[in-house]
PDB file of C-alpha atoms in Angstrom:
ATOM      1  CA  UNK A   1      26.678  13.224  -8.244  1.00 84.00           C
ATOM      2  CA  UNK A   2      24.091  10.221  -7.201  1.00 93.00           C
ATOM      3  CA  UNK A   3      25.247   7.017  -6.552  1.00 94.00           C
ATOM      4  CA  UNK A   4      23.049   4.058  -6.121  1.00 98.00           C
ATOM      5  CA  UNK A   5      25.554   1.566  -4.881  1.00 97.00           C
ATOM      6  CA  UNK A   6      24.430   1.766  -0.806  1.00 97.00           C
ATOM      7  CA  UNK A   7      20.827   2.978  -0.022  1.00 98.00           C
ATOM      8  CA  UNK A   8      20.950   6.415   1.602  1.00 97.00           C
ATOM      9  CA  UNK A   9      18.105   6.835   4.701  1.00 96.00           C
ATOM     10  CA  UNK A  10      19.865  10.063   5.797  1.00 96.00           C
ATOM     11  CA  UNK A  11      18.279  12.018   2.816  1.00 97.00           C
ATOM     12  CA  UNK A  12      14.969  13.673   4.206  1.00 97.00           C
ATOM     13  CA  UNK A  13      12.263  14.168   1.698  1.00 98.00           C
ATOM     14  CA  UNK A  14      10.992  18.053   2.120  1.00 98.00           C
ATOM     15  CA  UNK A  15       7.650  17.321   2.235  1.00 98.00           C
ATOM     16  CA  UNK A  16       8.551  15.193   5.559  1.00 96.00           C
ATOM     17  CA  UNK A  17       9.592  18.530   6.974  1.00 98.00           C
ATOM     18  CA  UNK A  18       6.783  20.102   9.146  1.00 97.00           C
ATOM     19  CA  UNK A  19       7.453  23.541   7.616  1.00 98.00           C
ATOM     20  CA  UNK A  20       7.230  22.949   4.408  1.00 98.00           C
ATOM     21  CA  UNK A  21       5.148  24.822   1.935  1.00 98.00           C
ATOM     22  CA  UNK A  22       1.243  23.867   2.417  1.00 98.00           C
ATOM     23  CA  UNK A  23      -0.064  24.982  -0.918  1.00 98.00           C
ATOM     24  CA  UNK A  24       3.473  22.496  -2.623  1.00 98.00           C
ATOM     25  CA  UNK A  25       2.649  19.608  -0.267  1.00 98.00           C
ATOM     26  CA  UNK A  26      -1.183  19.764  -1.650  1.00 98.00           C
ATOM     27  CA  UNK A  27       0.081  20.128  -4.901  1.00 98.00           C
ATOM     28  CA  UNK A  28       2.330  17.201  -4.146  1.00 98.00           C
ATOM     29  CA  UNK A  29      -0.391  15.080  -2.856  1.00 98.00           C
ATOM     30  CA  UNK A  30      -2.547  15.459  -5.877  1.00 98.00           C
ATOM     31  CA  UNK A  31       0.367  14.784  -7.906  1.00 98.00           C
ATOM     32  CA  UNK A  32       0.747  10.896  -6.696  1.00 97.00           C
ATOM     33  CA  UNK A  33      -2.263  10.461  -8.227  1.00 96.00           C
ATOM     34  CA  UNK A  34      -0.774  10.594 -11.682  1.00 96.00           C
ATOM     35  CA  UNK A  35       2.422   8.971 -10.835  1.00 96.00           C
ATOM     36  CA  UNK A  36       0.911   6.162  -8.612  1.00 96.00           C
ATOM     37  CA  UNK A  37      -1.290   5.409 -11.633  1.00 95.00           C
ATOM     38  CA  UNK A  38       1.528   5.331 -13.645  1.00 94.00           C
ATOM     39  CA  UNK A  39       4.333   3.846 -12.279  1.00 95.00           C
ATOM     40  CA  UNK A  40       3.501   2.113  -9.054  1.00 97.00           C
ATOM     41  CA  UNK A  41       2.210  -0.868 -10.291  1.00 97.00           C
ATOM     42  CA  UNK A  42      -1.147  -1.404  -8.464  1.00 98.00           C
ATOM     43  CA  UNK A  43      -3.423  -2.498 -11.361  1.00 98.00           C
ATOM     44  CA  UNK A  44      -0.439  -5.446 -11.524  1.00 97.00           C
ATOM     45  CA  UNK A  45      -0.569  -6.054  -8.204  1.00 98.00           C
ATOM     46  CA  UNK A  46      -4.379  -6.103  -7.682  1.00 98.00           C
ATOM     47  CA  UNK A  47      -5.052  -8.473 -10.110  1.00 98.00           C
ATOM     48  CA  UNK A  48      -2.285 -10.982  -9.319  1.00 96.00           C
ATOM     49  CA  UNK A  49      -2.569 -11.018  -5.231  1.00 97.00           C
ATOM     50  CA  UNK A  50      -5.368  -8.584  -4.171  1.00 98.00           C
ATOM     51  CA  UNK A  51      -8.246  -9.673  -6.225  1.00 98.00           C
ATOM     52  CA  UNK A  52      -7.424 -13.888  -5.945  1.00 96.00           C
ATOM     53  CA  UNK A  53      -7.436 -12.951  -2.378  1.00 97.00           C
ATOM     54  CA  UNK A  54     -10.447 -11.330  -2.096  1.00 97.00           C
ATOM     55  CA  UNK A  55     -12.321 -14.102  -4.222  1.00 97.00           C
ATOM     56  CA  UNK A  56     -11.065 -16.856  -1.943  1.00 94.00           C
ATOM     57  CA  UNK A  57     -11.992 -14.983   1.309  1.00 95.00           C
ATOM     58  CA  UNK A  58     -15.869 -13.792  -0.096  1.00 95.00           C
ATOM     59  CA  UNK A  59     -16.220 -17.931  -1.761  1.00 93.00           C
ATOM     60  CA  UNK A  60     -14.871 -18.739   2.016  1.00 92.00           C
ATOM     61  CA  UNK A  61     -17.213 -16.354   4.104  1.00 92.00           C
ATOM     62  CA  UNK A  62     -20.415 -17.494   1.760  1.00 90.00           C
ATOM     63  CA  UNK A  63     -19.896 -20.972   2.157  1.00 89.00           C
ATOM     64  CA  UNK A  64     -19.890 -20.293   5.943  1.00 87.00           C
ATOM     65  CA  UNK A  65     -22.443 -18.065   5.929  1.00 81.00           C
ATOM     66  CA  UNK A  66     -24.753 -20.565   3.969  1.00 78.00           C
ATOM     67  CA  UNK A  67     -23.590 -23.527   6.189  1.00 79.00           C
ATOM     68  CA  UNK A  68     -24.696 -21.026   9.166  1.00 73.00           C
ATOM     69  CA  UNK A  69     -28.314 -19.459   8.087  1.00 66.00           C
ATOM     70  CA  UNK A  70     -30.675 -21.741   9.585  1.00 56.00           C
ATOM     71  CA  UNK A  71     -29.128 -20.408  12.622  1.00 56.00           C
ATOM     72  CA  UNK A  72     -28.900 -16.943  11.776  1.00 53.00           C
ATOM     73  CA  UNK A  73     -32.286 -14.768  13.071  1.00 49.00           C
ATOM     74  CA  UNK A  74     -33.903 -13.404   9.351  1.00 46.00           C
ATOM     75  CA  UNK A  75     -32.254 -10.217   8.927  1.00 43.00           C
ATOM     76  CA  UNK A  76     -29.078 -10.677   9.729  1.00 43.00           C
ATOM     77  CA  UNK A  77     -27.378 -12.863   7.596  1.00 45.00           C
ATOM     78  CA  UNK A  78     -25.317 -10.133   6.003  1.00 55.00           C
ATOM     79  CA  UNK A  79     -21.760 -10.440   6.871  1.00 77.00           C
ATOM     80  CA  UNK A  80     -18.607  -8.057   7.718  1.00 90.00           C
ATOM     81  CA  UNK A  81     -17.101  -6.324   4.684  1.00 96.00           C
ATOM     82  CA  UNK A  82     -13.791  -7.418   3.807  1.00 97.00           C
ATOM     83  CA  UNK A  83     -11.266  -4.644   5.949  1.00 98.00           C
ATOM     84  CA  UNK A  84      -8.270  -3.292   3.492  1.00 98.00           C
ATOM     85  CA  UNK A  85      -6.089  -1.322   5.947  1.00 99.00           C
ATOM     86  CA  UNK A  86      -3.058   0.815   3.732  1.00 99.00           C
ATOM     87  CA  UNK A  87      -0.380   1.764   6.142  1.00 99.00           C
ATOM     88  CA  UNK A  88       1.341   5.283   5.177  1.00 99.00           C
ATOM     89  CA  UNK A  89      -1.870   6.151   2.939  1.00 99.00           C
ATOM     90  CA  UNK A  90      -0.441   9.602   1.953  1.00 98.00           C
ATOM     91  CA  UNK A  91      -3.533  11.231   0.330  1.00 97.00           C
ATOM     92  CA  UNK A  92      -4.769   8.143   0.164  1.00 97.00           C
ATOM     93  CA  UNK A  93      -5.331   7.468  -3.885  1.00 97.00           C
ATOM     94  CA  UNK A  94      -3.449   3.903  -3.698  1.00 98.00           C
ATOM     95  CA  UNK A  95      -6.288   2.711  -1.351  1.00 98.00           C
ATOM     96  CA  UNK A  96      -8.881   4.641  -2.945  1.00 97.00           C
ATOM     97  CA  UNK A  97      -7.671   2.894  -6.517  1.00 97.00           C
ATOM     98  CA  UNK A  98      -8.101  -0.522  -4.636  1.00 98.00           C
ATOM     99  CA  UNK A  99     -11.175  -0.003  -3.317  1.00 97.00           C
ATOM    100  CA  UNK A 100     -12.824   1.128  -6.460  1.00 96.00           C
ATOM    101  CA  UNK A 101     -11.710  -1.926  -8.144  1.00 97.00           C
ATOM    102  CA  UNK A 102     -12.647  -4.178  -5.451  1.00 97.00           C
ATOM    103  CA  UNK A 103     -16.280  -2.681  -5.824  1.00 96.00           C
ATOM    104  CA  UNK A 104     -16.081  -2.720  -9.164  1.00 96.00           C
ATOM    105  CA  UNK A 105     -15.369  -6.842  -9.366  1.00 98.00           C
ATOM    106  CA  UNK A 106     -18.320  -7.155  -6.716  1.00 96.00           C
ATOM    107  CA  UNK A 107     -16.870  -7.286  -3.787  1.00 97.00           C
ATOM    108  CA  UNK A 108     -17.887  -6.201  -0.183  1.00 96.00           C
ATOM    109  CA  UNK A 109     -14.663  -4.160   0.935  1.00 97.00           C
ATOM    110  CA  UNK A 110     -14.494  -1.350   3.161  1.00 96.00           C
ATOM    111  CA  UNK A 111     -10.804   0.863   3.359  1.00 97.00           C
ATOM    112  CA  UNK A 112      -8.750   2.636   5.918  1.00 98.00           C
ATOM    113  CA  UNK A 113      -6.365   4.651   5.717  1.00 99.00           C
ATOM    114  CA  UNK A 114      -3.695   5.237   8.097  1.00 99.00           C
ATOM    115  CA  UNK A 115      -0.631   7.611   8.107  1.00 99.00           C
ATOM    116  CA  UNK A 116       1.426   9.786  11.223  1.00 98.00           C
ATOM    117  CA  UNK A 117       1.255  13.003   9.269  1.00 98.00           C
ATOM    118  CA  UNK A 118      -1.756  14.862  10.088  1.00 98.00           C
ATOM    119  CA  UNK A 119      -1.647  17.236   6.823  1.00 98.00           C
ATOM    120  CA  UNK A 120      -2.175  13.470   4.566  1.00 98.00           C
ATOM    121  CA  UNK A 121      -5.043  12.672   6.738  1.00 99.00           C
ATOM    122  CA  UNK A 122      -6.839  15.903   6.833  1.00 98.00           C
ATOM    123  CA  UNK A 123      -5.790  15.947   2.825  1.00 98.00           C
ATOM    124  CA  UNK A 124      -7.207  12.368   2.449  1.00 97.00           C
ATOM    125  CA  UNK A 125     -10.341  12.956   4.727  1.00 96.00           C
ATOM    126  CA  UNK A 126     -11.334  15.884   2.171  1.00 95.00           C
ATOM    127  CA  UNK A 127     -10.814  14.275  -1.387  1.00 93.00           C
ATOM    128  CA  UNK A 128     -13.421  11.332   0.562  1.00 92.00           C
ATOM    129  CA  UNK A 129     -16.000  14.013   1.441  1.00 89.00           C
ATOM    130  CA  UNK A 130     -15.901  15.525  -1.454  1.00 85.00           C
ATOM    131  CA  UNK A 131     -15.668  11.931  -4.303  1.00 82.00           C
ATOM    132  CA  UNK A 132     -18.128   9.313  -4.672  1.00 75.00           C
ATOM    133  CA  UNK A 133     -16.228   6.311  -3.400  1.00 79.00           C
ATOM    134  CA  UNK A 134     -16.219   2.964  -1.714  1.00 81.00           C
ATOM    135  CA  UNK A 135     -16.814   3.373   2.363  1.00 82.00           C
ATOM    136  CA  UNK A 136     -13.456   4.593   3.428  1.00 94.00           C
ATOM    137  CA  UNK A 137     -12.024   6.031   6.419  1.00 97.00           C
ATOM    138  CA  UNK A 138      -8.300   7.763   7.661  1.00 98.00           C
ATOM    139  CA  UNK A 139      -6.856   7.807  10.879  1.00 99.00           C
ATOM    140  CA  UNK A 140      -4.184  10.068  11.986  1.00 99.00           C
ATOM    141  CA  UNK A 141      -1.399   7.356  13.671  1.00 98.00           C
ATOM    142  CA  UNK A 142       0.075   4.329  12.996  1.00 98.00           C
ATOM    143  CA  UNK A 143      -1.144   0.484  12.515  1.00 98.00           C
ATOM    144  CA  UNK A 144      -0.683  -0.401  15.991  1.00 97.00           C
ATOM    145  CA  UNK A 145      -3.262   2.543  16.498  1.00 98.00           C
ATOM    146  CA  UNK A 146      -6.079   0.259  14.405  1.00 98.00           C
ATOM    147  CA  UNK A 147      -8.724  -1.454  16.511  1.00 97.00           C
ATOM    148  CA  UNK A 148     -11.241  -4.270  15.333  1.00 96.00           C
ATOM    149  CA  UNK A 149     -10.633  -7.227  12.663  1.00 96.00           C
ATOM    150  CA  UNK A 150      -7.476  -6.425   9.702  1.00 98.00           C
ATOM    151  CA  UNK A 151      -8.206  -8.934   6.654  1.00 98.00           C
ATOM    152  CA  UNK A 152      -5.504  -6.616   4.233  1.00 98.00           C
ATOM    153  CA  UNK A 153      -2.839  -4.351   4.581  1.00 99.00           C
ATOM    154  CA  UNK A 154      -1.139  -2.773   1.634  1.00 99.00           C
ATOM    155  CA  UNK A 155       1.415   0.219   1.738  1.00 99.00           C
ATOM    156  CA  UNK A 156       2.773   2.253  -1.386  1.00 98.00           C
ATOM    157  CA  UNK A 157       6.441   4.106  -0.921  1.00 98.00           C
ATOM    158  CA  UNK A 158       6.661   3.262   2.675  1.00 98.00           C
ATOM    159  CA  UNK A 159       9.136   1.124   3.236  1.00 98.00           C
ATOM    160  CA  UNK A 160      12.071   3.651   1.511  1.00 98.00           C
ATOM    161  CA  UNK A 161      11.151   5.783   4.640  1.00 97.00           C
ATOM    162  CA  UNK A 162      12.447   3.299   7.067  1.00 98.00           C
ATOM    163  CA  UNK A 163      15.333   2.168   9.047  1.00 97.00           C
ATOM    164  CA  UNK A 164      16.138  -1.396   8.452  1.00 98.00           C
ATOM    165  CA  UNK A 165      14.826  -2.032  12.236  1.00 98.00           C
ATOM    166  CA  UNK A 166      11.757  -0.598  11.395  1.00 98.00           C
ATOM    167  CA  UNK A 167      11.197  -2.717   8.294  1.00 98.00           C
ATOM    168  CA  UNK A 168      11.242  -5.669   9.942  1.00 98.00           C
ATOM    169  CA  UNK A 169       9.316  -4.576  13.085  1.00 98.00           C
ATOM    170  CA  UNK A 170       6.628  -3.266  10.501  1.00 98.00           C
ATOM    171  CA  UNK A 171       6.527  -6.786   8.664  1.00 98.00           C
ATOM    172  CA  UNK A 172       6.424  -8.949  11.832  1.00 98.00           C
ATOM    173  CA  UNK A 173       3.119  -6.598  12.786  1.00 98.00           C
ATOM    174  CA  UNK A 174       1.510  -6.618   9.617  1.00 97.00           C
ATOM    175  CA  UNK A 175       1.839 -10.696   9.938  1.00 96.00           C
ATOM    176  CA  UNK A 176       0.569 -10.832  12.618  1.00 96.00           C
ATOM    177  CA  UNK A 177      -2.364  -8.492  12.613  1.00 97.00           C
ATOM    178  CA  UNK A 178      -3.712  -9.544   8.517  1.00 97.00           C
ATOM    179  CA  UNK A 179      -6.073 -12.160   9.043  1.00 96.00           C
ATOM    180  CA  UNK A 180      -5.341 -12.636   4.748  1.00 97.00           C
ATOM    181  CA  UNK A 181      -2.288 -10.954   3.472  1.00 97.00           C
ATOM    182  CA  UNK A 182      -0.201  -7.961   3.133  1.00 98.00           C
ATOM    183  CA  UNK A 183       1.845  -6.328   0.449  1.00 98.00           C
ATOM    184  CA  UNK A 184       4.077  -3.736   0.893  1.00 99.00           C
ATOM    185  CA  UNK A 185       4.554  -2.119  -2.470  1.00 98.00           C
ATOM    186  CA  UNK A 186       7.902   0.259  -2.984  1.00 98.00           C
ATOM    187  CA  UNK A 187      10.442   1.396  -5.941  1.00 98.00           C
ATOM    188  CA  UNK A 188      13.553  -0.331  -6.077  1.00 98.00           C
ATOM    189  CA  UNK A 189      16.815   1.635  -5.701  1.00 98.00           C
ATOM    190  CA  UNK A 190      18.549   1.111  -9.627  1.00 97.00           C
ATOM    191  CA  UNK A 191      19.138   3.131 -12.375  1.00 96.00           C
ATOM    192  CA  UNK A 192      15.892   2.189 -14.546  1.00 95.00           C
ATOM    193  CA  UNK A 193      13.895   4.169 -11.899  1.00 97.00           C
ATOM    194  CA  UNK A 194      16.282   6.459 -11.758  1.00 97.00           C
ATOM    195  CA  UNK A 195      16.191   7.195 -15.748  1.00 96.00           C
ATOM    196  CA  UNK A 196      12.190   6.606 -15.968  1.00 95.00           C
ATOM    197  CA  UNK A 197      11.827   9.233 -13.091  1.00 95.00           C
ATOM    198  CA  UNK A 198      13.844  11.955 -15.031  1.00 94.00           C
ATOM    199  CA  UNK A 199      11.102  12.232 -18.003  1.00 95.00           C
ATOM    200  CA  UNK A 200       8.314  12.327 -15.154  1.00 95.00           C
ATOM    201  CA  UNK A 201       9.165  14.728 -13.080  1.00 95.00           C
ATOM    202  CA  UNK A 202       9.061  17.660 -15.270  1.00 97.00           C
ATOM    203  CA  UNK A 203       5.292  16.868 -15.609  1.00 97.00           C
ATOM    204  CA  UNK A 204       4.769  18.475 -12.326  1.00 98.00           C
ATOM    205  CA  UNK A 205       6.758  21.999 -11.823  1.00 97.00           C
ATOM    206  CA  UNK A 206       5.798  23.682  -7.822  1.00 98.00           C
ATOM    207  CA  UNK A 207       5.516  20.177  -6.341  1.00 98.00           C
ATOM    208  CA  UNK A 208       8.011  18.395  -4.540  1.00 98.00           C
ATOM    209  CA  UNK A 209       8.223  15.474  -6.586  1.00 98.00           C
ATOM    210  CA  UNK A 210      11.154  16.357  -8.155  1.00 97.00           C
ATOM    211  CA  UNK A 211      13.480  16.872  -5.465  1.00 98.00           C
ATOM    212  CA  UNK A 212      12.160  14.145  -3.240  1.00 98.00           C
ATOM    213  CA  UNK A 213      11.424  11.450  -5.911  1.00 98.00           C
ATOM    214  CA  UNK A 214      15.202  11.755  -6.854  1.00 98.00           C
ATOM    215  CA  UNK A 215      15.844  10.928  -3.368  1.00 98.00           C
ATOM    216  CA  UNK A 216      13.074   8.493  -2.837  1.00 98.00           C
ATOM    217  CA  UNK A 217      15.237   6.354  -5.013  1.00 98.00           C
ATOM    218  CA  UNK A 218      18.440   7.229  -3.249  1.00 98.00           C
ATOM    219  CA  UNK A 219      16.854   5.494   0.004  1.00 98.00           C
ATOM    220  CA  UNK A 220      15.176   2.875  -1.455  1.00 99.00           C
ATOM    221  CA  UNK A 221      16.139  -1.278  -0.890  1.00 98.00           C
ATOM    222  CA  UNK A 222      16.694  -3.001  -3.837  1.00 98.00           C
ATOM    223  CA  UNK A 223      14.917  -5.857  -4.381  1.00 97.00           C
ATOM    224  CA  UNK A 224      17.892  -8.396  -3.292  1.00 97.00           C
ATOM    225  CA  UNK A 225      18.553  -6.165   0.025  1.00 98.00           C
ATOM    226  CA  UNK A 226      14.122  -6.170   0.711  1.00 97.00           C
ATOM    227  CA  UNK A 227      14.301 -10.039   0.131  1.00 97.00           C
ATOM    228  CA  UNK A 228      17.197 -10.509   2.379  1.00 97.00           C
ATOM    229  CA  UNK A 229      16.028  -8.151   5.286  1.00 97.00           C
ATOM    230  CA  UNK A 230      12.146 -10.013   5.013  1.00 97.00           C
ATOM    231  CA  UNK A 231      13.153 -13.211   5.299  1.00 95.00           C
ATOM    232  CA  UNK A 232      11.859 -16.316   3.839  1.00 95.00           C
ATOM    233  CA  UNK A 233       8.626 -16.154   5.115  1.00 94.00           C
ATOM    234  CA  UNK A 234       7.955 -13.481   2.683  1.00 97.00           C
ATOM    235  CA  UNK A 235       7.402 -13.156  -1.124  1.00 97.00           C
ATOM    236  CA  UNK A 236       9.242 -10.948  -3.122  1.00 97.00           C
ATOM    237  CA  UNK A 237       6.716  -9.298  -6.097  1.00 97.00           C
ATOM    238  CA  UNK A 238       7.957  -7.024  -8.722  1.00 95.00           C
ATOM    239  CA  UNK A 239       4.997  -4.928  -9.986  1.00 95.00           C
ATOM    240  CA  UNK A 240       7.456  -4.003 -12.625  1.00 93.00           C
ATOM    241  CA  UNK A 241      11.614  -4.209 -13.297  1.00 92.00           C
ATOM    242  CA  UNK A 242      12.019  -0.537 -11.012  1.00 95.00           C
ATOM    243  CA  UNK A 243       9.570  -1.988  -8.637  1.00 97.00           C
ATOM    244  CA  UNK A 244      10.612  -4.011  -5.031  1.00 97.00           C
ATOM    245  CA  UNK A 245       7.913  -5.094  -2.761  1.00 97.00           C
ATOM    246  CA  UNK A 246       7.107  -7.940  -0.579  1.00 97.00           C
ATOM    247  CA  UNK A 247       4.038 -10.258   0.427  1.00 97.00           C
ATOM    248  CA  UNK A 248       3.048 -12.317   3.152  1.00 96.00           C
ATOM    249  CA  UNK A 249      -0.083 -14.617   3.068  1.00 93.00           C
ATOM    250  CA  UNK A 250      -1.688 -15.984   6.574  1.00 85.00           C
ATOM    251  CA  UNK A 251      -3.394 -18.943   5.572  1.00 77.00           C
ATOM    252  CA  UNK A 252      -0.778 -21.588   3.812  1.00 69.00           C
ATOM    253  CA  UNK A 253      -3.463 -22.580   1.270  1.00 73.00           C
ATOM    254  CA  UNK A 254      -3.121 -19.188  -0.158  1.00 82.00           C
ATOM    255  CA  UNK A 255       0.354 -18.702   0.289  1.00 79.00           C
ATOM    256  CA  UNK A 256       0.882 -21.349  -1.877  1.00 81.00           C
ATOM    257  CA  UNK A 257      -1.490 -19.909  -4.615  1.00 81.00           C
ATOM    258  CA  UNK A 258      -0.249 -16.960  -4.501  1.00 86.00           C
ATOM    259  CA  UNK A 259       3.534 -17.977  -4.486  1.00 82.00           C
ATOM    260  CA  UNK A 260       2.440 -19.207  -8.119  1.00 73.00           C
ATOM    261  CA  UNK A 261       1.148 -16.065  -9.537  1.00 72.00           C
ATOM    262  CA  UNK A 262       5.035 -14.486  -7.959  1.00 68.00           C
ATOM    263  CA  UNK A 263       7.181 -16.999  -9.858  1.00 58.00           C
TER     264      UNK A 263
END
């Protein structure tokens, strides 16, 4: 019988095991795809925090740039993308969706991926080489394993994964490394994802998504217990009622605009 009343992060997800099925896990990865699109809430989320964000850093960067071009040698003048780093990419199709809509609104973005599990990478290094996408890279590790300049970090399903110690020791990095913002984006442990979830998951037989979305839920925060482990420095956002994620904004100018678009 499942009970939702106390998260549960003893539950291990099968295709965290290293000897799980290849050909399931692939099937698995491709899989998110649909039910990221679906029922993650990133259109939601882009529009309300990632693409505000994005227009007040490129409106920030041109008026330096045009403040700075008599000084600039001819040639040069072009500036540094705008870095989205997504911590726990998976395959990868969360940052990929971001990207493409950041190019697609006209802005100059590049993406990186990042996740421990080798088989995501090498999963999410294909689908790249083989789509035409935004400039994107993946890196087999963790954030602290990221060198050069962060403006962004997102993560999808991440935080369910964690201990409450590493929650917070993930947030106080991700604060201090974005240079802009970052949202961590996850389901909330309650009923309504547990009922939506039961007329998904027999979309996708020979996957694991049935067993470990079931439990996804199981360990996930609910939005009260994410708020009250973050802290006030952080924003709560609710892509939708089954959704719990959080937000943190660097410069207090946009903190404040953004705190409007959460209430």
């Amino acid at each position: 019988m499942i009970r939702l009343s106390k998260r549960r992060p003893d539950l291990e997800e099968i295709m965290d095991r290293d000897d799980c099925d290849a050909d399931a896990l692939e099937r698995t990865y491709r899989a998110f795809v649909h039910i990221n699109r679906w029922l993650s809430g990133w259109g939601r989320l882009y529009g309300r925090y990632v693409r505000p964000v994005l227009e007040h850093e490129a409106a920030r960067r041109e008026e330096t740039r045009h403040a700075a071009k008599s000084r600039v040698p001819a040639g040069l003048e072009h500036g540094k993308p705008i870095r989205i780093v997504d911590v726990g990419c998976g395959g990868g199709d969360v940052l990929r969706y971001v990207m493409r809509r950041a190019r697609r609104d006209g802005f100059d973005v590049e993406g990186l991926g990042v996740d421990p599990d080798g088989r995501a990478i090498r999963f999410a290094r294909e689908k790249a080489r083989t789509s035409v996408d935004p400039p994107m890279s993946f890196l087999e590790g963790h954030l602290e394993d990221v060198s050069g300049p962060v403006d962004i970090i997102i993560s999808n399903h991440l935080l369910h994964h964690m201990t409450d110690r590493e929650v917070r020791q993930l947030l106080a990095a991700g604060a201090d490394r974005a240079a802009l913002v970052c949202i961590h984006n996850d389901i909330a442990r309650s009923w309504a994802a547990l009922v939506l979830f039961q007329v998904v998951r027999p979309l996708f037989p020979r996957t694991f998504v049935g067993v470990d979305g079931t439990r996804s839920i199981q360990r996930a925060f609910t939005a009260r217990e994410l708020a009250a482990l973050a802290g006030p420095d952080w924003m709560l956002v609710r892509a939708a009622p089954f959704r719990a994620g959080l937000l943190f904004a660097t410069p207090h100018r946009l903190r404040d605009e953004l705190a409007g678009a959460a209430s």
